[in-house]
Short mmCIF file of C-alpha atoms in Angstrom, two decimals:
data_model
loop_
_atom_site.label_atom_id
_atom_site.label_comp_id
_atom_site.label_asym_id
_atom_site.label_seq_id
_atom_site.Cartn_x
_atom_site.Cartn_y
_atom_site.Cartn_z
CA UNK A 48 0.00 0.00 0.00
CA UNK A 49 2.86 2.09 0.60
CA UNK A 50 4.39 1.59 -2.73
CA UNK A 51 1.05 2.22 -4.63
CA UNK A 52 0.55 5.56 -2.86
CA UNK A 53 4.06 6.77 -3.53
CA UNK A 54 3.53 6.41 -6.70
CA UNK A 55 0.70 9.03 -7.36
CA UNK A 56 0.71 12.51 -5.80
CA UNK A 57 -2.61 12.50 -5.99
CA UNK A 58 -4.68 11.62 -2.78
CA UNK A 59 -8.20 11.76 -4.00
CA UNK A 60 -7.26 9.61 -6.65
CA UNK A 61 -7.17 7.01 -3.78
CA UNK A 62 -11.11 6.47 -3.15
CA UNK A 63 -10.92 5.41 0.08
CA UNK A 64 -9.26 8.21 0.96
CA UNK A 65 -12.15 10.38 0.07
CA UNK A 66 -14.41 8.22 1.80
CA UNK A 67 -12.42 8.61 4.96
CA UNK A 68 -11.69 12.43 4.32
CA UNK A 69 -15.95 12.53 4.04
CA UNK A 70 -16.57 10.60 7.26
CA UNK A 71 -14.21 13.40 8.75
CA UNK A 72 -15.19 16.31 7.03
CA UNK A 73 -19.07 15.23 8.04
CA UNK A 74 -17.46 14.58 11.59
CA UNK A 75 -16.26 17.76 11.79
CA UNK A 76 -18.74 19.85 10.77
CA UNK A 77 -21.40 18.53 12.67
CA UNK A 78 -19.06 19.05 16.24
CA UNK A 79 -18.79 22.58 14.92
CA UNK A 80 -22.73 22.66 13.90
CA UNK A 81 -23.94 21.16 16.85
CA UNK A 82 -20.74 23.18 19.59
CA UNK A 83 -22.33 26.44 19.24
CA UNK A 84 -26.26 25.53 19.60
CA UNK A 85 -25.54 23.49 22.88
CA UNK A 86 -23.60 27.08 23.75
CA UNK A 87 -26.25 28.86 22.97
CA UNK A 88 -29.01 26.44 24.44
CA UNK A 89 -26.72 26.15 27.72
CA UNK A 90 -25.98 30.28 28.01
CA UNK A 91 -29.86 30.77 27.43
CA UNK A 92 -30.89 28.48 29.77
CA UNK A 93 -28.04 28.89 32.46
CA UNK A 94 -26.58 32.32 31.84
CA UNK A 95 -23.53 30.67 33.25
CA UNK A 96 -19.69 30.50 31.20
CA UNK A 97 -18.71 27.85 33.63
CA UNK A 98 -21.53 25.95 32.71
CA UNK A 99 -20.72 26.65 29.04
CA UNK A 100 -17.39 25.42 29.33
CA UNK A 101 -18.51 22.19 31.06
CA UNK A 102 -20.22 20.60 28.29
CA UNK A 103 -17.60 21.62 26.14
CA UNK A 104 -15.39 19.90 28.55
CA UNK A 105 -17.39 16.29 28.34
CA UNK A 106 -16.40 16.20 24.26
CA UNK A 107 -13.30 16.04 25.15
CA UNK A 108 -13.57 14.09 28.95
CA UNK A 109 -13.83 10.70 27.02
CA UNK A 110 -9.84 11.22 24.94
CA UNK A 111 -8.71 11.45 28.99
CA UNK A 112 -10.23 8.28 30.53
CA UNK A 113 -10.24 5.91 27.18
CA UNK A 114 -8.01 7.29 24.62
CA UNK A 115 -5.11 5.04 25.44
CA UNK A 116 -7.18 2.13 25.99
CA UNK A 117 -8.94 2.90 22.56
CA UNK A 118 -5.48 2.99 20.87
CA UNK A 119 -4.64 -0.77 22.57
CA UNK A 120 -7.63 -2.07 21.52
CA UNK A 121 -7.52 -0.60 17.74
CA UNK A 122 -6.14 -3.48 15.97
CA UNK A 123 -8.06 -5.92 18.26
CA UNK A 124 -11.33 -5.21 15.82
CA UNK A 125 -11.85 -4.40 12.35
CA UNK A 126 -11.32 -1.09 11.60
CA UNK A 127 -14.22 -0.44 9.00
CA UNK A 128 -16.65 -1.61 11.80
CA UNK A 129 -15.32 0.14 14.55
CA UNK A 130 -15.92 3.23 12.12
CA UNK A 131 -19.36 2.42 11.36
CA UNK A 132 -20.23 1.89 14.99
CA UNK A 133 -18.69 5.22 15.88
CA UNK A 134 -20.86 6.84 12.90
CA UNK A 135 -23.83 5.10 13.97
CA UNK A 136 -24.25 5.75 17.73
CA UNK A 137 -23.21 9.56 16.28
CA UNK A 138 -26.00 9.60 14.78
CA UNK A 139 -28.51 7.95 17.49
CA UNK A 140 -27.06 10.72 19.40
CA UNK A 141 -28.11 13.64 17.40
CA UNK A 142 -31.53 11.96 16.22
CA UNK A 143 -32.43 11.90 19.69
CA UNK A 144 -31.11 15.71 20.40
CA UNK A 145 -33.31 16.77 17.54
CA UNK A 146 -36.42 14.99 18.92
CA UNK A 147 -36.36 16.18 22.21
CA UNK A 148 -35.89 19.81 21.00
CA UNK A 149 -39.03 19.46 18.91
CA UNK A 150 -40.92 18.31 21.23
CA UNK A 151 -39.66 21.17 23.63
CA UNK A 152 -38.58 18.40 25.84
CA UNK A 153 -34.67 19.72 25.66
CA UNK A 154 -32.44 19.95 28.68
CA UNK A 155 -29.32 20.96 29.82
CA UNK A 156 -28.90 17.10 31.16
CA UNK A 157 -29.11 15.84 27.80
CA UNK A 158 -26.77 18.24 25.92
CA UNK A 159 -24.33 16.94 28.82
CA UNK A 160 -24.94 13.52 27.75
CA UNK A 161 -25.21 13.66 24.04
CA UNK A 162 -21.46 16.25 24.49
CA UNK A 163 -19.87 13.05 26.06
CA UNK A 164 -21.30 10.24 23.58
CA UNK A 165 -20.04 12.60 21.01
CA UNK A 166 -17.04 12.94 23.00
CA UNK A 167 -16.24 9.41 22.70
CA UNK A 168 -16.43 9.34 19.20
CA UNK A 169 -13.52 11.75 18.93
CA UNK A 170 -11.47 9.81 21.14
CA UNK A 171 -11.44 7.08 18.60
CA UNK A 172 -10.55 9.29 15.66
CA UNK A 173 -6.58 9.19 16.04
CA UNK A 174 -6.64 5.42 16.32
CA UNK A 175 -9.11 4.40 14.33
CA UNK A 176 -9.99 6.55 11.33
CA UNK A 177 -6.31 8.57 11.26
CA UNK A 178 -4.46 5.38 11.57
CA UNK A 179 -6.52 3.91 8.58
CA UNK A 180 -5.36 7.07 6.56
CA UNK A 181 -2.22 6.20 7.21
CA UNK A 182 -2.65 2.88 5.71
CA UNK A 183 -3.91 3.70 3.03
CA UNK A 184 -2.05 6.76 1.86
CA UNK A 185 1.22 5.56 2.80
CA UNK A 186 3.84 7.52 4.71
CA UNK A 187 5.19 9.64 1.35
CA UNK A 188 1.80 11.35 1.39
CA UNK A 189 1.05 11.64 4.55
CA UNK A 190 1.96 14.99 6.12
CA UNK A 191 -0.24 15.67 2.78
CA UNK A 192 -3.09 13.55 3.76
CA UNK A 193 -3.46 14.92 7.44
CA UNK A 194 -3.17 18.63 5.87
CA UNK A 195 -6.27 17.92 3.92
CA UNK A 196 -8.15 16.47 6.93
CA UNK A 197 -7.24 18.69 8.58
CA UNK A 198 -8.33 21.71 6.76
CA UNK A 199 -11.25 20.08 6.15
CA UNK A 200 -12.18 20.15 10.17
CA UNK A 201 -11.52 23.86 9.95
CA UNK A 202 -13.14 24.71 6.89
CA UNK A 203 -16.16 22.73 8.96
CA UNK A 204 -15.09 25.50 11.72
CA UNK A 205 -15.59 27.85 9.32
CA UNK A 206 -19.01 27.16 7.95
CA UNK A 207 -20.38 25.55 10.72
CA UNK A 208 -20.56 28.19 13.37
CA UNK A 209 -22.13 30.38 10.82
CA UNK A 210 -24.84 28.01 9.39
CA UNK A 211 -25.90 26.87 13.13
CA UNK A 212 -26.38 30.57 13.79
CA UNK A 213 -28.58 31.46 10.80
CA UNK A 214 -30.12 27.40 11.62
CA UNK A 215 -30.39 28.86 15.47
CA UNK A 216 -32.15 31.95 14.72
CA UNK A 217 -34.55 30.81 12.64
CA UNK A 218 -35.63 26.98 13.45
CA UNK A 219 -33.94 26.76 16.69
CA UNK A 220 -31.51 24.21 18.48
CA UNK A 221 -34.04 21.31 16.34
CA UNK A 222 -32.70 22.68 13.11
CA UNK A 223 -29.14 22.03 13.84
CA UNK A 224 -29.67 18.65 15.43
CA UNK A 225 -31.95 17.62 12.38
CA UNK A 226 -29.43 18.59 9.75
CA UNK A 227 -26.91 17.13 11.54
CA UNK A 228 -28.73 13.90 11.20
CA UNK A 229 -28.50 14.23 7.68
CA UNK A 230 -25.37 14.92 7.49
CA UNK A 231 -24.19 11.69 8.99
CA UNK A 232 -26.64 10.03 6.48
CA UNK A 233 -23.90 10.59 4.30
CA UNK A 234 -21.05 10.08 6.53
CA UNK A 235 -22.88 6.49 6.98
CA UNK A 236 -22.95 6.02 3.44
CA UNK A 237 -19.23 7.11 2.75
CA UNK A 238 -18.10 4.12 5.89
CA UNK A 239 -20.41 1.58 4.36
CA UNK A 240 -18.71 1.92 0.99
CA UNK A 241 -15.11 1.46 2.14
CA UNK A 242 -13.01 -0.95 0.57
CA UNK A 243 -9.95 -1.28 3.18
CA UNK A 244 -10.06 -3.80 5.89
CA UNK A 245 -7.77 -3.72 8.12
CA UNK A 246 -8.06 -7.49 9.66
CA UNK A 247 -7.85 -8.45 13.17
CA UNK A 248 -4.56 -8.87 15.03
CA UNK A 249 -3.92 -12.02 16.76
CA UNK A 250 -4.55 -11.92 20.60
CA UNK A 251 -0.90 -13.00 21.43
CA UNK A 252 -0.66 -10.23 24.53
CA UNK A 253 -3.14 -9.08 27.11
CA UNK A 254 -4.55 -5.77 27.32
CA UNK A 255 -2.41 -4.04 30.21
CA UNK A 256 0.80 -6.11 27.68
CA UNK A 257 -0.35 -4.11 25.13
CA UNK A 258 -1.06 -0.75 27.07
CA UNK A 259 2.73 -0.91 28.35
CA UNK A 260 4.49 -1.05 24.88
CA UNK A 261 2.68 1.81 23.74
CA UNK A 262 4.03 4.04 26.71
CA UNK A 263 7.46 2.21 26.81
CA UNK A 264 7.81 3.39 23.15
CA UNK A 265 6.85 7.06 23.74
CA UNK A 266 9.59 6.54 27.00
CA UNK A 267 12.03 5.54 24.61
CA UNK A 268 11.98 8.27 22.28
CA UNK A 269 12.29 11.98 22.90
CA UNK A 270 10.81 13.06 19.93
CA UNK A 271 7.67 11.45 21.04
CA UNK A 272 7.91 13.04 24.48
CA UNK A 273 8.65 16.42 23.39
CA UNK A 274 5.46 16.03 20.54
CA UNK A 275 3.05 14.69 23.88
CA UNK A 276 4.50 17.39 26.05
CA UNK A 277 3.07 20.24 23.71
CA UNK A 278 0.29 18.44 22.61
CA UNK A 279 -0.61 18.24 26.86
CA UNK A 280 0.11 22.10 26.91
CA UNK A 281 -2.20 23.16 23.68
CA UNK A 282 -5.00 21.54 24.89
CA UNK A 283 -5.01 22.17 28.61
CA UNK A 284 -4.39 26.38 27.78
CA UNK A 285 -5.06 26.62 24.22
CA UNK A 286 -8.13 24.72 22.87
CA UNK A 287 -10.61 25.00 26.12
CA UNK A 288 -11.06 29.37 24.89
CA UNK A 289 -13.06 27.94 22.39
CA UNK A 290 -15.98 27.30 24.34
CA UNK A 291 -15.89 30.46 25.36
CA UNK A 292 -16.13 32.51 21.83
CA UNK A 293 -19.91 32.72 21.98
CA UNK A 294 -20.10 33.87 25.32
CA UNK A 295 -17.28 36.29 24.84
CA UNK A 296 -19.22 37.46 21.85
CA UNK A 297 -23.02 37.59 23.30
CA UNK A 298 -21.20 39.25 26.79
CA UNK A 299 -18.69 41.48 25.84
CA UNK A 300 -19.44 42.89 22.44
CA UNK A 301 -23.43 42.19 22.61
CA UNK A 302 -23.77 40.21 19.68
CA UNK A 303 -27.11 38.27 18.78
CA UNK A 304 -27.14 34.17 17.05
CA UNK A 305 -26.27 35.18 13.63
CA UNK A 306 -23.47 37.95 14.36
CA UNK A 307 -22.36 35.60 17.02
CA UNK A 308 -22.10 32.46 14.66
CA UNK A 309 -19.77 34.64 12.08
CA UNK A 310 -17.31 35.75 14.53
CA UNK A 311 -16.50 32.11 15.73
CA UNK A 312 -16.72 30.96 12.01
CA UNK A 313 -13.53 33.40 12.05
CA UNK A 314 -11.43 30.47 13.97
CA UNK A 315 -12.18 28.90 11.04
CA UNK A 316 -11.46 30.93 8.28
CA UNK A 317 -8.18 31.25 9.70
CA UNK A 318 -7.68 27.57 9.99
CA UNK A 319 -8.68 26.73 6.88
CA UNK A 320 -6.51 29.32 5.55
CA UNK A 321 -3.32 27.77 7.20
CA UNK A 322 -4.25 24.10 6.52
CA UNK A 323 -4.01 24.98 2.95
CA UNK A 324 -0.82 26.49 3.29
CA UNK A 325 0.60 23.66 5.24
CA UNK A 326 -0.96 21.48 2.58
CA UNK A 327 1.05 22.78 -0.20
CA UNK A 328 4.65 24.02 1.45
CA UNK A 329 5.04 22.31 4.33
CA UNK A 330 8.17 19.74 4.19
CA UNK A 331 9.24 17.17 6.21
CA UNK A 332 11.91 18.99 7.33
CA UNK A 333 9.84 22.17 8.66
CA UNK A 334 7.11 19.62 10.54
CA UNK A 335 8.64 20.69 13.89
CA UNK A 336 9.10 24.34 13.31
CA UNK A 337 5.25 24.25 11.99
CA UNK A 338 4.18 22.74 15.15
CA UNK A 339 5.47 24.81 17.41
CA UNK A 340 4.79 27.75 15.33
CA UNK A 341 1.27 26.92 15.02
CA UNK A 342 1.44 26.42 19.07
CA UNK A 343 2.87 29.92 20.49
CA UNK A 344 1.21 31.76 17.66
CA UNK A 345 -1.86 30.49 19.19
CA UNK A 346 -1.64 31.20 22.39
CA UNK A 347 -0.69 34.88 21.56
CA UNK A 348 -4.09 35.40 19.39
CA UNK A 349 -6.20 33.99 22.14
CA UNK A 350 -4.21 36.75 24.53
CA UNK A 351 -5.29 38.94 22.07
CA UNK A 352 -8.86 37.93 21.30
CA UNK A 353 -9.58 38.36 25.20
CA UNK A 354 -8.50 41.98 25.04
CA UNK A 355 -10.14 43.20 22.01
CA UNK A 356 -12.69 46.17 22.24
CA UNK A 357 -14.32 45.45 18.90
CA UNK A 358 -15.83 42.76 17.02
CA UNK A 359 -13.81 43.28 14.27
CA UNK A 360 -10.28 43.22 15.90
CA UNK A 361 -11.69 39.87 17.93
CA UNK A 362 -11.95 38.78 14.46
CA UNK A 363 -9.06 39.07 13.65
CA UNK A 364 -7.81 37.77 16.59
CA UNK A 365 -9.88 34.50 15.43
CA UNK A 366 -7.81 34.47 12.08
CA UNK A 367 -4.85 34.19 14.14
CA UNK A 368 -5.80 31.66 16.29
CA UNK A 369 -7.77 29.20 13.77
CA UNK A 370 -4.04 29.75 11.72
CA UNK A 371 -1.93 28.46 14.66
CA UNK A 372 -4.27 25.49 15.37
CA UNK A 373 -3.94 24.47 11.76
CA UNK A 374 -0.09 24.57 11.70
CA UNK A 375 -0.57 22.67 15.43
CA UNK A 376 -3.09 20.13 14.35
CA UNK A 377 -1.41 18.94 11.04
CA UNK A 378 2.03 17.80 12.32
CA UNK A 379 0.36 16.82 15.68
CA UNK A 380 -0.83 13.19 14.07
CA UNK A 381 2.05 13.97 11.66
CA UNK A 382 4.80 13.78 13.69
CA UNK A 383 3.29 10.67 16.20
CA UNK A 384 2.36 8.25 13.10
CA UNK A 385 6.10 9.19 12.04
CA UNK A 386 7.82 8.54 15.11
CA UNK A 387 6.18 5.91 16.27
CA UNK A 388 7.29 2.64 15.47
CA UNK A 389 4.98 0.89 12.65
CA UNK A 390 4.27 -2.09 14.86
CA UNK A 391 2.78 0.32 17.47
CA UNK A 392 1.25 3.05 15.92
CA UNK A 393 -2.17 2.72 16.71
CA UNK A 394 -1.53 2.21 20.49
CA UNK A 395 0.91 5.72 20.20
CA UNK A 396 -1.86 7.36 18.63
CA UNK A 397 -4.38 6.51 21.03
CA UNK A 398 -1.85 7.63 24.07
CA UNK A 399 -1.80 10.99 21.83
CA UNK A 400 -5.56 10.91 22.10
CA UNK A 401 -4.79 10.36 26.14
CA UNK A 402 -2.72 13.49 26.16
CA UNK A 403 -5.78 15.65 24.06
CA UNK A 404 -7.98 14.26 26.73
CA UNK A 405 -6.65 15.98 29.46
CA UNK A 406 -8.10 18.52 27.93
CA UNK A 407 -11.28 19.21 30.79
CA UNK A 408 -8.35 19.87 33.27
CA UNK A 409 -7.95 23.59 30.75
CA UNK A 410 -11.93 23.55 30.46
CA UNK A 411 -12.15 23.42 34.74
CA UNK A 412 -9.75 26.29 34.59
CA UNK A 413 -10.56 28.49 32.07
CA UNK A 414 -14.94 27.97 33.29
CA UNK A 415 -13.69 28.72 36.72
CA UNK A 416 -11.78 32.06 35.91
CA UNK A 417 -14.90 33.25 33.52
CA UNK A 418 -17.10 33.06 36.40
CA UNK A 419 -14.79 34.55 38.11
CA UNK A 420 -13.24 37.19 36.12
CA UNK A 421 -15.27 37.05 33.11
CA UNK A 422 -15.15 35.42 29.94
CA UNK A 423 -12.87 37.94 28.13
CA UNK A 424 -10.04 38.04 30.90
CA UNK A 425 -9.91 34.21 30.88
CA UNK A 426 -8.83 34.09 27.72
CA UNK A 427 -6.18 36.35 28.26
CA UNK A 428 -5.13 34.83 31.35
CA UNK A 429 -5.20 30.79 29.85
CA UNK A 430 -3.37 32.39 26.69
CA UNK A 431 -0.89 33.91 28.95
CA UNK A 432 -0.15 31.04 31.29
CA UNK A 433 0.35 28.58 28.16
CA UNK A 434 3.04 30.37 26.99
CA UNK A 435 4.74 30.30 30.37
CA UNK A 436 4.63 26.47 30.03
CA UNK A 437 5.82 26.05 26.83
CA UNK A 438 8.59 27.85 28.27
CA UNK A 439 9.26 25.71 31.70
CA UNK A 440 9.25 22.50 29.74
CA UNK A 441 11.46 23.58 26.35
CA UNK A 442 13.85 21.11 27.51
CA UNK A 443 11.66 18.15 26.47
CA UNK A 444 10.65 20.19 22.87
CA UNK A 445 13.98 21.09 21.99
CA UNK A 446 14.15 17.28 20.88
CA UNK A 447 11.84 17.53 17.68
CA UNK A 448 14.70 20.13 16.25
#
């Protein structure tokens, strides 16, 4: 497989490919679709950021307490199925969000519980549907592959926000839910239609066997530390701000649904923007320099987007920060499917999902300093205090130069 992908530069030649780039794409935009009406439905109902931030923090809750374990069990089951059950109960999940909106039966409760069913979904991403990417591009085009996926989540960042606050405004948190539903129609479609299998590895260790490699292999290469180590900081400082971009927007500059749903679409304008660049002149030997890049540049915009007066200059504050993530997100998988040994990838991968997952540790923090501070000086203080870690542990990043 290898072989037969180095020999063609072009990925959507490869059809499953683009029936793994749809599942994600469809993924993707229906977190983004479905993010901002349970922020709006929670604000509304609550009037409370730390309560905002909380259900934000269950998405990403399940990449803590199973990622690694998903990763050890990834080659235990069929990957193609393990993709259509994570599609399926997806979908369950938003059918039944859309129903009880219609019905006017909605509750904070259920957003909780649908955020952390949804949650679990993403924790099976990296080793599941990621790994199989790998597979089946090869390794020549993969930094190329994962650009494309990548932009593709933040082009999702950049449409979705916007349509679920024209949806919001007119049809309410129902409309979202039900075109999200349809949405994964397709996304059910694209899995079904997949020709890869990956088969079913022999059960020649136990689970806890199989747990240890994957860390002894991160222990035994710095690379792989230094890549965990800033994946650990980004997502306990940088990605948690995101919840708070509609509150930040509805509280500080007094936006209403739709206004509000362009000005977080502006995260991902600016992501798309810099997946596209990575996609076409990023080389192996600037992956590093891209991921840190993408990292600090971050954390600086979100500094920024917390003390903006204006909707406007938040915006652009957005740009900045959906342009970092992009740069960050690329060579994150990038750089762990590359350094980890072949053998072991999927178990690596699923520790990197571990390391996204502690995640609601940033979510606690940054909830607790909106209600305390407010929603705009939490930003600048998480942006702020990530860039004072990356600095404390450069001694374990230094390795990916």
């Amino acid at each position: 497989m290898d072989a037969i992908a180095a020999q063609s530069p072009r990925l959507f030649a490869l059809p499953d490919f683009r029936r793994l780039w749809t599942v994600g794409t469809i993924v993707f935009m229906v977190r983004w679709l479905e993010m901002l009406a349970v922020s709006l439905v929670t604000w509304e109902a609550t009037g409370s950021a730390f309560t905002v931030t909380m259900l934000g923090m269950l998405r990403i809750l399940p990449m803590g307490l199973f990622g690694a374990a998903l990763g050890a069990l990834a080659d235990r089951v069929e990957a193609r199925s393990a993709l259509l059950f994570i599609v399926l109960a997806s979908l369950a999940t938003s059918f039944a969000l859309a129903l009880l909106a219609a019905t006017g039966k909605l509750q904070v409760w259920h957003l909780a519980v649908a955020s952390f069913v949804n949650g679990l979904a993403w924790a099976a991403d990296n080793p599941v549907r990621r790994l199989m990417i790998g597979q089946v591009v090869g390794t020549t085009l993969l930094g190329r592959a994962m650009s494309f996926d990548v932009g593709s989540n933040n082009a999702s960042r950049m449409a979705g926000p916007l349509a679920s606050g024209i949806i919001f405004a007119a049809a309410g948190a129902q409309g979202t839910f039900a075109l999200s539903c349809l949405l994964y129609l397709i996304a059910l479609h694209a899995a079904l239609t997949l020709r890869y299998r990956s088969g079913v590895a022999a059960a020649t260790e136990s689970f806890a066997t199989r747990l240890a490699a994957g860390f002894a292999a991160v222990r035994a290469d710095r690379r792989l530390q230094g890549t965990l180590c800033v994946t650990i900081i980004f997502n306990i400082w940088g990605w948690p701000f995101t919840s708070l971009i509609p509150v930040v927007a509805a509280e500080r500059l007094g936006l209403g649904p739709e206004a509000n749903g362009l000005l977080t679409s502006m995260d991902g304008v600016g992501a798309f923007a810099g997946a596209l660049a990575m996609a076409a002149w990023a080389k192996p030997s600037r992956f590093a320099r891209c991921y840190m890049g993408g990292c600090i540049t971050c954390l600086l915009a979100i500094t920024a987007f917390g003390l903006a007066p204006h909707p406007v200059l938040a915006g652009a504050a957005l740009l900045l920060t959906g342009a970092g993530q992009a740069c960050f997100a690329v060579m994150q998988a990038t750089l762990v499917y590359l350094a980890a040994p072949p053998e072991l990838r999927g178990r690596v991968l699923g520790i990197l999902s571990l390391c996204i997952g502690l995640g609601p540790i940033g979510f606690l923090h940054i909830g607790m300093l909106a209600d305390w501070v407010g929603a705009a000086m939490a930003c600048v203080a998480t942006g702020l205090e990530g860039l004072l870690a990356l600095a404390l542990t450069r001694r374990l990043w230094r390795n990916l130069f």
